[in-house]
PDB file of C-alpha atoms in Angstrom:
ATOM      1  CA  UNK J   1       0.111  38.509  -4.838  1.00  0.00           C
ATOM      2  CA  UNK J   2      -0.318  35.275  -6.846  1.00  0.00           C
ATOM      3  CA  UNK J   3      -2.113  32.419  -5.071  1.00  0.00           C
ATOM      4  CA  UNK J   4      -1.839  28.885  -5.675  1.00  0.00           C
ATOM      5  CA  UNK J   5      -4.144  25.854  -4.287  1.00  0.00           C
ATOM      6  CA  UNK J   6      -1.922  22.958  -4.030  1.00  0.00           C
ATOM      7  CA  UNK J   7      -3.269  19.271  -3.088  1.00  0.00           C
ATOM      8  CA  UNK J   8      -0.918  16.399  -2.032  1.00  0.00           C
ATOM      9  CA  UNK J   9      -1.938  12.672  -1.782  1.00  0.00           C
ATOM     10  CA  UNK J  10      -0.069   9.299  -2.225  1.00  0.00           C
ATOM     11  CA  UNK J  11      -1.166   7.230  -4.980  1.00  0.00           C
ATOM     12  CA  UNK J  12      -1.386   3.348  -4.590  1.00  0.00           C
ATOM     13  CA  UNK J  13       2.522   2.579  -5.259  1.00  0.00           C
ATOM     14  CA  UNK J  14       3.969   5.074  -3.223  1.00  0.00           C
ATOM     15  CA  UNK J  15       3.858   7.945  -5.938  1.00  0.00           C
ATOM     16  CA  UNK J  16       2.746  11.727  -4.936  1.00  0.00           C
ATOM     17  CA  UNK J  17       0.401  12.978  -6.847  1.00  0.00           C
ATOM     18  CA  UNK J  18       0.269  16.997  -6.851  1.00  0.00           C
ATOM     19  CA  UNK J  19      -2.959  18.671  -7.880  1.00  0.00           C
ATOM     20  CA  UNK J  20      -2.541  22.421  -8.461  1.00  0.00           C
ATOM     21  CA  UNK J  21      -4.555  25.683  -9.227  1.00  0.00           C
ATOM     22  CA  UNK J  22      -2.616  28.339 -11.024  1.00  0.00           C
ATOM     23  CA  UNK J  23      -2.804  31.054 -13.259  1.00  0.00           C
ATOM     24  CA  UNK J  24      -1.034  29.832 -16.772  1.00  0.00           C
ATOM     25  CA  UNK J  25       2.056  30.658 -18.066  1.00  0.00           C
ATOM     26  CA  UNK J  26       0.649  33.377 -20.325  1.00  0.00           C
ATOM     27  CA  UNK J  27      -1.472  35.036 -17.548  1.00  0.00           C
ATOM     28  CA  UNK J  28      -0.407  38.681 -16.385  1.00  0.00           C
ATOM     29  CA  UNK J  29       1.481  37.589 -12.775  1.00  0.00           C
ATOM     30  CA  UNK J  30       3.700  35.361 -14.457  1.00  0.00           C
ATOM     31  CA  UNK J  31       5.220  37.927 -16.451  1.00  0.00           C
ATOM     32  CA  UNK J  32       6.593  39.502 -13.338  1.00  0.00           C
ATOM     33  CA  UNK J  33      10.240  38.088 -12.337  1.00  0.00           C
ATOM     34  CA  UNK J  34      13.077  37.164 -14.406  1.00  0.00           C
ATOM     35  CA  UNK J  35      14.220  34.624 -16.595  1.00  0.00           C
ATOM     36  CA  UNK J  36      17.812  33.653 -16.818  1.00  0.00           C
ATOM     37  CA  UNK J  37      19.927  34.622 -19.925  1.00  0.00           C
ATOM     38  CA  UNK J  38      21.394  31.809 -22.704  1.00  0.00           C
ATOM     39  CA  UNK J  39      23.552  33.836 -24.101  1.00  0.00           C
ATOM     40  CA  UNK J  40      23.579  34.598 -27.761  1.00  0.00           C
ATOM     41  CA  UNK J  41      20.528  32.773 -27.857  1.00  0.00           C
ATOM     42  CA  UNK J  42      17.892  34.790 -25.937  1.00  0.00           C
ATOM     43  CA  UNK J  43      16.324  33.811 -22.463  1.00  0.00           C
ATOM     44  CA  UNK J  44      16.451  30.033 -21.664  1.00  0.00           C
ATOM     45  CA  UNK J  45      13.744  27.674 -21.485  1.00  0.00           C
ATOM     46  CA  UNK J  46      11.325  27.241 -18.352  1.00  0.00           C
ATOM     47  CA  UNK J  47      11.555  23.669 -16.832  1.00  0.00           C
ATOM     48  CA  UNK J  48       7.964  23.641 -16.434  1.00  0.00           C
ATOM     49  CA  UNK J  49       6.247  25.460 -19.017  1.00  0.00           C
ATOM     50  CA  UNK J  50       9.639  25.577 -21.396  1.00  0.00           C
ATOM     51  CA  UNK J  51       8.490  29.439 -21.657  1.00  0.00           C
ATOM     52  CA  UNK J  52      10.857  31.768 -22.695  1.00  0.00           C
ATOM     53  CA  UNK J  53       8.731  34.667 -21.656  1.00  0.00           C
ATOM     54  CA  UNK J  54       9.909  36.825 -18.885  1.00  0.00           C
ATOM     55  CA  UNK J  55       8.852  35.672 -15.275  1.00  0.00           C
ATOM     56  CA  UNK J  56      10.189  33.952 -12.325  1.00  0.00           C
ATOM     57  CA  UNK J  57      11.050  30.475 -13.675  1.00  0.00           C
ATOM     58  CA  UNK J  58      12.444  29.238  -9.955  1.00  0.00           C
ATOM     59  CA  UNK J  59       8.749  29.308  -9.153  1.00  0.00           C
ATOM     60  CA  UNK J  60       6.730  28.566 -12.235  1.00  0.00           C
ATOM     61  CA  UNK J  61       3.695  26.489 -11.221  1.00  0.00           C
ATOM     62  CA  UNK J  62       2.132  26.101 -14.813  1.00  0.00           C
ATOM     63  CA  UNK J  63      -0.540  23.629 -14.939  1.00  0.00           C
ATOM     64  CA  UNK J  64       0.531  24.007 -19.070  1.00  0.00           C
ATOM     65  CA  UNK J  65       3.529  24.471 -21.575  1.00  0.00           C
ATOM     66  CA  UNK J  66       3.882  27.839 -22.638  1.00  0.00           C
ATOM     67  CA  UNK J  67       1.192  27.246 -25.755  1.00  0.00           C
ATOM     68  CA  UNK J  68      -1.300  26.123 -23.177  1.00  0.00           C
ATOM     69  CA  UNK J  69      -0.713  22.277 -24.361  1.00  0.00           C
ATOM     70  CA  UNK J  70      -0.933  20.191 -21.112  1.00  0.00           C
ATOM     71  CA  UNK J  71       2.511  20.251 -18.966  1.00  0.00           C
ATOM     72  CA  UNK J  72       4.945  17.195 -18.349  1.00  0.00           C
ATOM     73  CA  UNK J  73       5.997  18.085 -15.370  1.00  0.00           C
ATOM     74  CA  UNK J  74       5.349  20.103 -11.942  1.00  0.00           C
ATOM     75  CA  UNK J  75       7.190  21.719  -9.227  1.00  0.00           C
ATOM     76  CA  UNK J  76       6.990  19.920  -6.043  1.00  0.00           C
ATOM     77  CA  UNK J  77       6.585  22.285  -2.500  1.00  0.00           C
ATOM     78  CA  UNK J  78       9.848  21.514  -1.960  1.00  0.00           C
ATOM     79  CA  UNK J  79      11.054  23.341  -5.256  1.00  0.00           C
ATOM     80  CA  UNK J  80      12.063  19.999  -7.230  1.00  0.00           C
ATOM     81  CA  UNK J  81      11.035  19.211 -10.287  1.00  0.00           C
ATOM     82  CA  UNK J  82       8.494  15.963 -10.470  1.00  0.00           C
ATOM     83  CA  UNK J  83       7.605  14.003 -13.319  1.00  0.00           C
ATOM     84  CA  UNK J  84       4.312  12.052 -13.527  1.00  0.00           C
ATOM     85  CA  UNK J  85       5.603   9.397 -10.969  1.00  0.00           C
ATOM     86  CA  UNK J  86       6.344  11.788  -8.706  1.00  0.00           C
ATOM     87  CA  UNK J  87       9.973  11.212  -9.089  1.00  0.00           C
ATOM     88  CA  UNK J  88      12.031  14.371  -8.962  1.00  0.00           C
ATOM     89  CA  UNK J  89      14.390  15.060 -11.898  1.00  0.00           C
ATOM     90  CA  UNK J  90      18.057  16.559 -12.225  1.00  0.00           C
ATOM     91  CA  UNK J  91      17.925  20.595 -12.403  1.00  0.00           C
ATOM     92  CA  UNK J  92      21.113  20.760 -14.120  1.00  0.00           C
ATOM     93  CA  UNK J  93      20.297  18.229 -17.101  1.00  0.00           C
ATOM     94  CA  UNK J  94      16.766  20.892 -17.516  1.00  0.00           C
ATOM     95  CA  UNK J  95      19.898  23.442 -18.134  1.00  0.00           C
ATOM     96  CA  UNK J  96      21.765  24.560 -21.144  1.00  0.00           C
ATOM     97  CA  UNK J  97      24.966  23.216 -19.925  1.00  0.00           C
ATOM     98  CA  UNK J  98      23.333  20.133 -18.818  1.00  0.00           C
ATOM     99  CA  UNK J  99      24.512  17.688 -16.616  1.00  0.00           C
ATOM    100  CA  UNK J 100      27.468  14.793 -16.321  1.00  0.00           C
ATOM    101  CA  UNK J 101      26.951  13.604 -13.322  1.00  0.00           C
ATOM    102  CA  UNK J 102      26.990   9.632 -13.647  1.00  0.00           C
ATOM    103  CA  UNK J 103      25.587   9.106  -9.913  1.00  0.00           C
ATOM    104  CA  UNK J 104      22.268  10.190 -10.490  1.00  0.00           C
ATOM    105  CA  UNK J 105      21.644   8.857 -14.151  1.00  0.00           C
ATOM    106  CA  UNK J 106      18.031   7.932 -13.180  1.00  0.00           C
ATOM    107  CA  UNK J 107      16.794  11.262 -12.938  1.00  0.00           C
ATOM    108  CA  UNK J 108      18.353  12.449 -16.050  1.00  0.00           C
ATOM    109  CA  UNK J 109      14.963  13.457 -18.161  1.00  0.00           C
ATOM    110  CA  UNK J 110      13.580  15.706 -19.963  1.00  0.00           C
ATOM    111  CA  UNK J 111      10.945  18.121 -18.164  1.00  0.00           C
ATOM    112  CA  UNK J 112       8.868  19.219 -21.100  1.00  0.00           C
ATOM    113  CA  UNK J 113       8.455  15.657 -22.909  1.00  0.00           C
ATOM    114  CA  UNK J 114      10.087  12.737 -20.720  1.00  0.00           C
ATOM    115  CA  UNK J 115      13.021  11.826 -23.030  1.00  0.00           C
ATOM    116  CA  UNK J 116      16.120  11.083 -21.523  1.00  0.00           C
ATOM    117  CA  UNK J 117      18.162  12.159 -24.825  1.00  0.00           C
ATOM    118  CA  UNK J 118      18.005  15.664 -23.877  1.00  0.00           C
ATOM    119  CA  UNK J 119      16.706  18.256 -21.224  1.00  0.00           C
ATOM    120  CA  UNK J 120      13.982  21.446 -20.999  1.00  0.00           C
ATOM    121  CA  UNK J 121      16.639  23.632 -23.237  1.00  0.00           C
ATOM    122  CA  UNK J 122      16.689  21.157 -26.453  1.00  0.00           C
ATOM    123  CA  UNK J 123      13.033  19.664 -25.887  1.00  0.00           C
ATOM    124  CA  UNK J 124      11.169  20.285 -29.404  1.00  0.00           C
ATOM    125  CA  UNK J 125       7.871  21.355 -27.493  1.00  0.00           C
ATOM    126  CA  UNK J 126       9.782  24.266 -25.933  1.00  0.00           C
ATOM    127  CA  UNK J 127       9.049  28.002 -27.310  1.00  0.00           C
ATOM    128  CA  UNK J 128      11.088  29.379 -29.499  1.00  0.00           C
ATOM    129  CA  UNK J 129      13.647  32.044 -28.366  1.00  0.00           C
TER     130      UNK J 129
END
């Protein structure tokens, strides 16, 4: 069974900020799991480590992008995905089909760099299906 060490805090605006322990993306437990299919294109792109590798990507933890570079990114406890701020971003804009949802504009960025012109699935520091 894979363990992880998390550590919560606010900082001084208001921001959480996650510390975490885990084994990296390329470490024997992660390949157990699944990762979802693209299509034609292969296996799609872990929001956090932007991975195409098979393992569980609902509950990647990576500390680092699949090439061991440092991660964007975490997943809170509660499952979302947090960017530096501590600010969760949109799931469905990390996804190949993205998202279009004008209500929550604010959170539409990408996972594996920060840009808001695309998500996890298009993000240049992704591996390569």
């Amino acid at each position: 069974m894979l363990t992880l060490t998390h550590s919560w805090r606010r900082g001084p605006e208001g921001q959480v900020i996650l510390t975490r322990q885990c084994p990296g993306p390329r470490d024997k437990h992660h390949h157990e799991g699944f990762s979802h299919s693209a299509g034609s294109r292969g296996r799609s792109a872990c929001a956090i480590c932007l991975g195409c590798f098979i393992h569980d990507i609902h509950h990647c933890n990576s500390n680092n992008l699949w090439d061991r570079s440092s991660s964007h990114c975490c997943q809170a406890q509660d499952g979302h995905i947090v960017n530096p701020q501590g600010l969760p971003l949109c799931y469905k804009w990390q996804c190949t089909q993205s998202c279009a949802a004008p209500n929550h504009e604010a959170f539409h960025g990408c996972s594996g760099c920060g840009s808001k012109d695309h998500g996890a699935q298009k993000c240049s520091r992704g591996e390569k299906a």
